[in-house]
Amino acid sequence: MAYPFQLGLQDATSPIMEELLHFHDHTLMIVFLISSLVLYIISLMLTTKLTHTSTMDAQEVETVWTILPAIILVLIALPSLRILYMMDEINNPSLTVKTMGHQWYWSYEYTDYEDLNFDSYMIPTQELKPGELRLLEVDNRVVLPMEVTIRMLISSEDVLHSWAVPSLGLKTDAIPGRLNQTTLMAMRPGLYYGQCSEICGSNHSFMPIVLELVPLSHFEKWSASML
């Protein structure tokens, strides 16, 4: 999860988030190089008295500053499109979880099980135990197996919400009357926090998401105890 004064993105837990981090660094380096070049040219223009009379008529220079930006855009677009297709791809999910947004809590249903569903409310500040995080802890965590492809079906029963878990690279809108889907796969166990990322009313800030990723054997024991 995020920590105070953090400048970068959260540590990646899923393969998709790792790809997003690499793309972020790739694009940031291109922006840094362009900014450095522009700053260098501006500083030269302000400090030197030398001029070149034929610069305004140079066809070669115009060709370069037309083709070079096009090449840079291609270098950004190709990896971006690759990641977009990877995020939309669903390969035989082993588990499906349906989540519904409400004002102002989430409800979850494990559709592969006959009667496994619950609501997830934020724990009020005055009821927090030592070590628990304010505005992020819930009474019922979403327990999921790690190293397994999981399909999340996301919708809403009232207004627009957004189901987002940054460390997994997930952010999907919950729209009334529409069923959106996304996939997740965590490569290591742990607690992963998220929040509703769409302004949905007065208590928008009080809709946390907590995913508890555990080994498959632990998940089977948990699911058996919940039925």
Tab-separated table of C-alpha atoms in Angstrom:
chain	number	residue	atom	x	y	z
A	1	MET	CA	0.000	0.000	0.000
A	2	ALA	CA	0.989	3.650	-0.269
A	3	TYR	CA	3.069	5.379	2.382
A	4	PRO	CA	3.393	9.086	3.310
A	5	PHE	CA	5.238	11.292	0.780
A	6	GLN	CA	5.420	8.452	-1.744
A	7	LEU	CA	6.459	9.736	-5.188
A	8	GLY	CA	6.171	6.593	-7.315
A	9	LEU	CA	3.514	3.957	-7.857
A	10	GLN	CA	2.833	1.150	-5.413
A	11	ASP	CA	4.842	-2.061	-5.653
A	12	ALA	CA	3.456	-4.408	-8.288
A	13	THR	CA	1.781	-7.618	-7.138
A	14	SER	CA	0.334	-8.850	-10.434
A	15	PRO	CA	1.961	-9.382	-13.869
A	16	ILE	CA	-0.261	-6.654	-15.352
A	17	MET	CA	0.878	-4.108	-12.782
A	18	GLU	CA	4.514	-5.019	-13.486
A	19	GLU	CA	3.898	-4.288	-17.167
A	20	LEU	CA	2.244	-0.986	-16.269
A	21	LEU	CA	5.228	-0.003	-14.125
A	22	HIS	CA	7.639	-0.790	-16.967
A	23	PHE	CA	5.527	1.227	-19.395
A	24	HIS	CA	5.378	4.126	-16.935
A	25	ASP	CA	9.185	4.166	-16.643
A	26	HIS	CA	9.567	3.828	-20.428
A	27	THR	CA	7.273	6.780	-21.128
A	28	LEU	CA	8.750	8.884	-18.327
A	29	MET	CA	12.228	8.454	-19.793
A	30	ILE	CA	11.001	9.664	-23.194
A	31	VAL	CA	9.351	12.703	-21.577
A	32	PHE	CA	12.536	13.410	-19.618
A	33	LEU	CA	14.711	13.284	-22.768
A	34	ILE	CA	12.332	15.568	-24.703
A	35	SER	CA	12.156	18.050	-21.826
A	36	SER	CA	15.957	18.082	-21.505
A	37	LEU	CA	16.383	18.714	-25.236
A	38	VAL	CA	13.852	21.557	-25.265
A	39	LEU	CA	15.422	23.136	-22.190
A	40	TYR	CA	18.882	22.883	-23.785
A	41	ILE	CA	17.692	24.541	-27.018
A	42	ILE	CA	15.943	27.346	-25.107
A	43	SER	CA	19.068	28.000	-23.042
A	44	LEU	CA	21.162	28.159	-26.222
A	45	MET	CA	18.757	30.612	-27.825
A	46	LEU	CA	18.927	32.868	-24.775
A	47	THR	CA	22.712	32.783	-24.337
A	48	THR	CA	24.287	32.654	-27.817
A	49	LYS	CA	24.481	35.502	-30.333
A	50	LEU	CA	25.206	33.242	-33.289
A	51	THR	CA	22.497	32.855	-35.941
A	52	HIS	CA	22.185	30.799	-39.091
A	53	THR	CA	20.522	32.631	-41.968
A	54	SER	CA	19.421	29.521	-43.880
A	55	THR	CA	17.777	27.726	-40.945
A	56	MET	CA	14.322	29.040	-41.834
A	57	ASP	CA	14.605	27.504	-45.300
A	58	ALA	CA	16.199	24.152	-44.452
A	59	GLN	CA	14.065	21.285	-45.785
A	60	GLU	CA	16.228	18.726	-43.955
A	61	VAL	CA	15.493	20.292	-40.572
A	62	GLU	CA	11.753	20.373	-41.273
A	63	THR	CA	11.853	16.720	-42.314
A	64	VAL	CA	13.612	15.723	-39.099
A	65	TRP	CA	11.293	17.600	-36.756
A	66	THR	CA	8.287	16.080	-38.550
A	67	ILE	CA	9.439	12.459	-38.620
A	68	LEU	CA	11.081	12.339	-35.171
A	69	PRO	CA	7.889	13.096	-33.170
A	70	ALA	CA	6.022	10.475	-35.221
A	71	ILE	CA	8.649	7.852	-34.327
A	72	ILE	CA	8.444	8.832	-30.646
A	73	LEU	CA	4.640	8.475	-30.684
A	74	VAL	CA	4.959	4.992	-32.221
A	75	LEU	CA	7.443	4.006	-29.511
A	76	ILE	CA	4.849	5.019	-26.911
A	77	ALA	CA	1.758	3.631	-28.676
A	78	LEU	CA	2.985	0.092	-29.398
A	79	PRO	CA	3.702	-0.985	-25.788
A	80	SER	CA	0.556	0.840	-24.664
A	81	LEU	CA	-1.645	-1.134	-27.073
A	82	ARG	CA	0.050	-4.377	-26.022
A	83	ILE	CA	-0.794	-3.770	-22.357
A	84	LEU	CA	-4.385	-2.752	-23.214
A	85	TYR	CA	-4.960	-6.072	-24.989
A	86	MET	CA	-3.324	-7.973	-22.116
A	87	MET	CA	-5.663	-6.311	-19.620
A	88	ASP	CA	-8.749	-7.293	-21.656
A	89	GLU	CA	-7.653	-10.892	-22.131
A	90	ILE	CA	-9.336	-13.545	-20.000
A	91	ASN	CA	-7.811	-17.027	-20.062
A	92	ASN	CA	-10.047	-19.673	-18.457
A	93	PRO	CA	-10.543	-18.121	-14.998
A	94	SER	CA	-10.504	-20.582	-12.118
A	95	LEU	CA	-12.775	-18.457	-9.918
A	96	THR	CA	-15.424	-15.805	-10.508
A	97	VAL	CA	-16.360	-13.169	-7.940
A	98	LYS	CA	-19.189	-10.705	-8.481
A	99	THR	CA	-18.982	-7.376	-6.680
A	100	MET	CA	-21.793	-4.842	-6.430
A	101	GLY	CA	-21.350	-1.233	-5.407
A	102	HIS	CA	-23.846	0.365	-3.020
A	103	GLN	CA	-24.070	3.678	-1.217
A	104	TRP	CA	-21.720	3.166	0.592
A	105	TYR	CA	-20.396	-0.355	0.843
A	106	TRP	CA	-19.491	-3.299	-1.379
A	107	SER	CA	-21.165	-6.677	-1.589
A	108	TYR	CA	-19.420	-9.793	-2.918
A	109	GLU	CA	-20.711	-13.067	-4.295
A	110	TYR	CA	-18.578	-16.102	-5.129
A	111	THR	CA	-20.588	-17.394	-8.079
A	112	ASP	CA	-18.833	-20.787	-8.160
A	113	TYR	CA	-20.258	-21.564	-4.722
A	114	GLU	CA	-23.909	-22.098	-3.888
A	115	ASP	CA	-24.293	-19.674	-0.991
A	116	LEU	CA	-21.143	-17.680	-0.417
A	117	ASN	CA	-21.810	-13.948	-0.337
A	118	PHE	CA	-21.404	-11.096	2.130
A	119	ASP	CA	-21.354	-7.327	2.487
A	120	SER	CA	-18.160	-5.418	3.234
A	121	TYR	CA	-18.442	-2.251	5.339
A	122	MET	CA	-15.714	0.085	6.520
A	123	ILE	CA	-14.800	-0.266	10.193
A	124	PRO	CA	-15.478	3.056	11.992
A	125	THR	CA	-12.448	4.847	13.411
A	126	GLN	CA	-13.534	4.379	17.022
A	127	GLU	CA	-13.730	0.587	16.563
A	128	LEU	CA	-10.265	0.101	15.032
A	129	LYS	CA	-7.794	-2.193	16.778
A	130	PRO	CA	-4.108	-1.246	17.238
A	131	GLY	CA	-2.272	-1.491	13.927
A	132	GLU	CA	-5.353	-1.261	11.731
A	133	LEU	CA	-5.548	1.439	9.094
A	134	ARG	CA	-8.057	4.273	9.323
A	135	LEU	CA	-10.577	4.468	6.433
A	136	LEU	CA	-9.119	1.293	4.886
A	137	GLU	CA	-10.162	-1.609	7.115
A	138	VAL	CA	-13.383	-3.549	6.500
A	139	ASP	CA	-15.397	-6.006	8.544
A	140	ASN	CA	-15.354	-8.693	5.814
A	141	ARG	CA	-12.266	-9.047	3.648
A	142	VAL	CA	-12.359	-10.577	0.182
A	143	VAL	CA	-10.312	-13.754	0.526
A	144	LEU	CA	-8.876	-14.996	-2.778
A	145	PRO	CA	-6.311	-17.636	-3.788
A	146	MET	CA	-2.952	-16.471	-5.089
A	147	GLU	CA	-1.365	-17.601	-8.379
A	148	VAL	CA	-4.831	-18.273	-9.794
A	149	THR	CA	-6.629	-16.396	-12.575
A	150	ILE	CA	-9.702	-14.744	-11.039
A	151	ARG	CA	-12.481	-12.992	-12.934
A	152	MET	CA	-14.161	-10.052	-11.228
A	153	LEU	CA	-17.656	-9.086	-12.390
A	154	ILE	CA	-18.369	-5.522	-11.314
A	155	SER	CA	-21.640	-3.606	-11.288
A	156	SER	CA	-23.653	-1.200	-9.142
A	157	GLU	CA	-27.147	-1.031	-7.699
A	158	ASP	CA	-27.509	2.742	-7.343
A	159	VAL	CA	-24.925	5.225	-8.685
A	160	LEU	CA	-21.551	5.106	-10.412
A	161	HIS	CA	-18.737	3.539	-8.389
A	162	SER	CA	-15.245	2.396	-9.301
A	163	TRP	CA	-13.581	-0.750	-7.935
A	164	ALA	CA	-9.852	0.001	-7.726
A	165	VAL	CA	-6.865	-1.811	-6.193
A	166	PRO	CA	-3.667	0.037	-7.232
A	167	SER	CA	-1.075	-2.617	-6.355
A	168	LEU	CA	-2.864	-5.103	-8.637
A	169	GLY	CA	-3.310	-2.604	-11.454
A	170	LEU	CA	-7.111	-2.780	-11.242
A	171	LYS	CA	-9.624	0.012	-11.773
A	172	THR	CA	-13.025	-0.850	-13.226
A	173	ASP	CA	-16.168	1.271	-13.189
A	174	ALA	CA	-19.283	-0.105	-11.481
A	175	ILE	CA	-22.211	1.098	-13.590
A	176	PRO	CA	-25.892	0.438	-12.781
A	177	GLY	CA	-27.436	-1.927	-15.332
A	178	ARG	CA	-24.080	-2.898	-16.830
A	179	LEU	CA	-21.740	-5.768	-15.928
A	180	ASN	CA	-18.047	-4.996	-16.393
A	181	GLN	CA	-15.333	-7.569	-15.929
A	182	THR	CA	-11.636	-7.645	-15.194
A	183	THR	CA	-9.095	-10.275	-14.224
A	184	LEU	CA	-6.555	-10.423	-11.467
A	185	MET	CA	-3.734	-12.709	-10.459
A	186	ALA	CA	-1.574	-12.059	-7.414
A	187	MET	CA	1.888	-13.567	-7.318
A	188	ARG	CA	2.385	-13.355	-3.565
A	189	PRO	CA	0.163	-13.471	-0.459
A	190	GLY	CA	-0.780	-10.412	1.532
A	191	LEU	CA	-3.349	-7.714	2.172
A	192	TYR	CA	-4.066	-5.332	-0.689
A	193	TYR	CA	-6.051	-2.154	-0.143
A	194	GLY	CA	-8.143	-0.085	-2.509
A	195	GLN	CA	-10.993	2.408	-2.451
A	196	CYS	CA	-13.909	3.527	-4.557
A	197	SER	CA	-12.391	5.812	-7.198
A	198	GLU	CA	-15.546	7.458	-8.526
A	199	ILE	CA	-17.280	10.236	-6.590
A	200	CYS	CA	-20.526	8.560	-5.565
A	201	GLY	CA	-22.023	10.732	-2.855
A	202	SER	CA	-21.383	12.105	0.600
A	203	ASN	CA	-19.725	8.928	1.933
A	204	HIS	CA	-17.605	8.250	-1.140
A	205	SER	CA	-14.449	8.284	1.005
A	206	PHE	CA	-15.762	5.468	3.194
A	207	MET	CA	-15.882	2.571	0.677
A	208	PRO	CA	-12.573	0.738	1.135
A	209	ILE	CA	-11.657	-2.535	-0.574
A	210	VAL	CA	-9.473	-5.144	1.148
A	211	LEU	CA	-8.269	-8.235	-0.702
A	212	GLU	CA	-6.629	-10.988	1.320
A	213	LEU	CA	-4.584	-13.190	-1.009
A	214	VAL	CA	-3.740	-16.585	0.484
A	215	PRO	CA	-2.437	-19.963	-0.782
A	216	LEU	CA	-5.042	-22.186	-2.408
A	217	SER	CA	-5.171	-24.612	0.524
A	218	HIS	CA	-5.990	-21.764	2.927
A	219	PHE	CA	-8.653	-20.448	0.584
A	220	GLU	CA	-10.329	-23.873	0.434
A	221	LYS	CA	-10.442	-24.042	4.237
A	222	TRP	CA	-11.864	-20.511	4.426
A	223	SER	CA	-14.548	-21.181	1.815
A	224	ALA	CA	-15.555	-24.409	3.590
A	225	SER	CA	-15.902	-22.527	6.895
A	226	MET	CA	-18.078	-19.850	5.262
A	227	LEU	CA	-20.584	-22.277	3.725
